[in-house]
Coordinates of C-alpha atoms in Angstrom, one line a residue:
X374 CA -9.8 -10.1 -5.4
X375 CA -10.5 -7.2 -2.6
X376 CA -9.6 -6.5 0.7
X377 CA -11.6 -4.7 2.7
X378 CA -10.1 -2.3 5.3
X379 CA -11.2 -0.7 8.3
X380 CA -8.3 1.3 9.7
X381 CA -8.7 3.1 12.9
X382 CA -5.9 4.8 15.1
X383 CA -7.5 6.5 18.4
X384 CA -8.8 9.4 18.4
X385 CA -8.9 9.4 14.4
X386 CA -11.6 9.3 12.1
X387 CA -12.6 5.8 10.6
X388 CA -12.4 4.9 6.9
X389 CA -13.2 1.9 4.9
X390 CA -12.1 1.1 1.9
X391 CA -11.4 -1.3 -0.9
X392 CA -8.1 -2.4 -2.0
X393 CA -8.2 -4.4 -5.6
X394 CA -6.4 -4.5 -8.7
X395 CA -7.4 -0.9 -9.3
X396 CA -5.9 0.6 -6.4
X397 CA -7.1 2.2 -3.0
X398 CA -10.4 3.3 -3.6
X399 CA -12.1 4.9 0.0
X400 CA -15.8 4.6 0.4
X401 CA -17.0 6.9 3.3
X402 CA -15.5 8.8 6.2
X403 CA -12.1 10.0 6.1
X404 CA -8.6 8.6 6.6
X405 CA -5.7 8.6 8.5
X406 CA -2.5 10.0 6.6
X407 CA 0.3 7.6 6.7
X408 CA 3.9 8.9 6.2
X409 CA 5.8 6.0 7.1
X410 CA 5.2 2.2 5.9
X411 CA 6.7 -0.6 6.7
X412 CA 6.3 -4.2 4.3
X413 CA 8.7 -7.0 6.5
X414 CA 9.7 -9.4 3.5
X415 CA 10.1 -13.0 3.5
X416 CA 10.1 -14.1 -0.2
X417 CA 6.4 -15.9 0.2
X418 CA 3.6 -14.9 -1.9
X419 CA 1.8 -13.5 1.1
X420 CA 5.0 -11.1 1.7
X421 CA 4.8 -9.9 -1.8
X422 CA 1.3 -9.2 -1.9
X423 CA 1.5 -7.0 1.2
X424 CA 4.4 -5.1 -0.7
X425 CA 1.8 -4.8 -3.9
X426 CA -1.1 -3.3 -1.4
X427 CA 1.9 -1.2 0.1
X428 CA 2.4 0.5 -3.5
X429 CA -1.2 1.1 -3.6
X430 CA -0.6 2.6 -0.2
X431 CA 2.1 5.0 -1.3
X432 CA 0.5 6.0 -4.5
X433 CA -2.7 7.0 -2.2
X434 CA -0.9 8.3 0.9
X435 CA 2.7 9.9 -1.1
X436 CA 4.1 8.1 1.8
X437 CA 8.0 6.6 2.5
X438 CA 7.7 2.7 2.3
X439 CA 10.5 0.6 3.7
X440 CA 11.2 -3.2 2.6
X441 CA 12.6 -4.8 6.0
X442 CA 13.9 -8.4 5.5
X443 CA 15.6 -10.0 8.5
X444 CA 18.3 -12.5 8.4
X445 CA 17.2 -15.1 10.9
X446 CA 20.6 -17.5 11.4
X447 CA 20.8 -19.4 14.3
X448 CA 24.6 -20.4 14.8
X449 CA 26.0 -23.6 15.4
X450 CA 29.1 -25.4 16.6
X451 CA 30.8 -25.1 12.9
X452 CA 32.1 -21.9 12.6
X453 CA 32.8 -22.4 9.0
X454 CA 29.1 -24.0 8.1
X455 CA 27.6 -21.1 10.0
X456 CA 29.5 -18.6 8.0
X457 CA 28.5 -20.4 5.0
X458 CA 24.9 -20.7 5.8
X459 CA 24.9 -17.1 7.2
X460 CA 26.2 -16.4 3.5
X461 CA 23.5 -17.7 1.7
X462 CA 20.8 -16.4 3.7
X463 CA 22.2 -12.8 3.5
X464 CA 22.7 -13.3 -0.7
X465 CA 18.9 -14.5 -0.4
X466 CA 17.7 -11.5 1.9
X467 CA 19.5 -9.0 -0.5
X468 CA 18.1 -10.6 -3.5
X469 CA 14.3 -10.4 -1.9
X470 CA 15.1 -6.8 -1.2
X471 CA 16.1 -5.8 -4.4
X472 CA 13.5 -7.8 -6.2
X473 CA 11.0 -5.9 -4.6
X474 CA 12.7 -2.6 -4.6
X475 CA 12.5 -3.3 -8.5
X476 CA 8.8 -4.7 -8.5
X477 CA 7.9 -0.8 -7.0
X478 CA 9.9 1.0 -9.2
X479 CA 7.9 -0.7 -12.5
X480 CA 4.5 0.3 -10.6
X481 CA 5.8 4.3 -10.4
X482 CA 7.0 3.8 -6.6
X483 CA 10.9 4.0 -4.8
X484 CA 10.6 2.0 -2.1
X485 CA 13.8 2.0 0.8
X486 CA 15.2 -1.3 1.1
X487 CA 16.9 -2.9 4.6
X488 CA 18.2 -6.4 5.7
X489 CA 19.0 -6.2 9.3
X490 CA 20.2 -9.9 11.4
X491 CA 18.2 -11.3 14.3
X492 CA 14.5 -12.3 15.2
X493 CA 12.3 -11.2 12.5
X494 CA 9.3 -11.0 15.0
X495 CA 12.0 -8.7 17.4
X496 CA 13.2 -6.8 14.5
X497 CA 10.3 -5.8 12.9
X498 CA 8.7 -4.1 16.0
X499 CA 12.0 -2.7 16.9
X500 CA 12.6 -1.3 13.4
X501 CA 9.2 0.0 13.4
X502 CA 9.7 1.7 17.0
X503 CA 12.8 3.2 16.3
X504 CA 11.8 4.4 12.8
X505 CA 8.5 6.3 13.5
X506 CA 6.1 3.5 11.5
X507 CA 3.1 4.3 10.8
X508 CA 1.5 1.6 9.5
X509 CA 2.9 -2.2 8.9
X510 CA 1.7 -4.1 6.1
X511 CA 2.7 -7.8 5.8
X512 CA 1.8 -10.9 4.9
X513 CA -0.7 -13.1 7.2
X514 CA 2.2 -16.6 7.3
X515 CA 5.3 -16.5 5.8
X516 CA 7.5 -19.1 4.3
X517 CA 7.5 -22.2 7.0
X518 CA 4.8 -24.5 6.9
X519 CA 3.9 -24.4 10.4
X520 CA 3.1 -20.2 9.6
X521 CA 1.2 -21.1 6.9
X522 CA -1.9 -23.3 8.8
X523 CA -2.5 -20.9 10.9
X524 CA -2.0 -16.4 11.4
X525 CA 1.9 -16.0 11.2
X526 CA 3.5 -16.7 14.7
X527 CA 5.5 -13.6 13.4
X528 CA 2.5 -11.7 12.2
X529 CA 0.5 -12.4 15.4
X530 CA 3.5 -11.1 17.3
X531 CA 3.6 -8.3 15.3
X532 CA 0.1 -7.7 15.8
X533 CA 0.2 -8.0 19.7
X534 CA 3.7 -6.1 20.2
X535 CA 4.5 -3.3 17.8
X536 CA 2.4 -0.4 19.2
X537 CA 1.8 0.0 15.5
X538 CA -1.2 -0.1 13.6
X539 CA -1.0 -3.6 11.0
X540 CA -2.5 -4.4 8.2
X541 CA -2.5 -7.9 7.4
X542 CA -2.8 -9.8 3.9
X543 CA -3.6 -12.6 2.5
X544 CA -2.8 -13.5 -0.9

């Protein structure tokens, strides 16, 4: 399987390439360097194929990756069930975290790893403002069936919001 790229960023110089099982391969034209990437995590397949094309990414680039996963919790009235709930979902965002964290490191990479509480869609342009991103890659729908018939609600807001150039996969 291959993904074709075309990355463009302003004023800078278009490339194409071909992302497979044997890396990032560029076919004409130059690239844009990128220092700073950032793979948002859910646990789905599409999440952890955007963190495999992210390795490809650093091993090309020599750039900094970052593994964001966002605890989403909305709280209700039961103080004790919320704390429970919030529990398990922070156990299950660490865990994705480190899973992929030790998924680069057997492919040559060290990847940063984060879990940070709120709105995925909010967090992930926020952490990519605030963290000079230069490039997202993530997953086209996450885990929720809803994301999966159609582009991500988080990914399209992603795609619309962050300021950021984003690179979308599908596994």
């Amino acid at each position: 399987m291959a993904y074709y790229l075309n990355l463009m960023a302003g004023d800078c110089i278009m490339a194409v390439g071909v992302v497979g099982y044997e890396g990032l391969t560029f076919l004409e034209g130059a690239f844009t360097m990128y220092e700073n990437i950032l793979v948002p995590l859910d646990g789905s397949a599409n999440a952890n194929k955007a963190l495999d094309v992210a390795v490809e990414f650093c091993k090309v680039f020599h750039a900094k990756v970052t593994a964001l996963s966002v605890i989403h919790h909305i709280k209700d009235d039961s103080d004790a069930l919320s704390s429970d709930i919030y529990k398990g979902l922070s156990t299950k965002a660490h865990k994705i975290v480190e899973s992929c964290r030790d998924q680069a490191w057997n492919q040559g990479v060290t990847i940063n790893g984060v879990v940070e509480d709120g709105n995925p869609k909010q967090k992930i342009v926020e952490f990519a403002k605030e963290n000079d991103i230069d490039l997202i890659i993530m997953g086209k729908t996450g885990m929720n069936a809803f994301d999966r018939m159609i582009l991500g609600s988080t990914t399209n807001h992603v795609v619309r919001e962050s300021g950021t150039q984003v690179l979308v996969v599908n596994a």
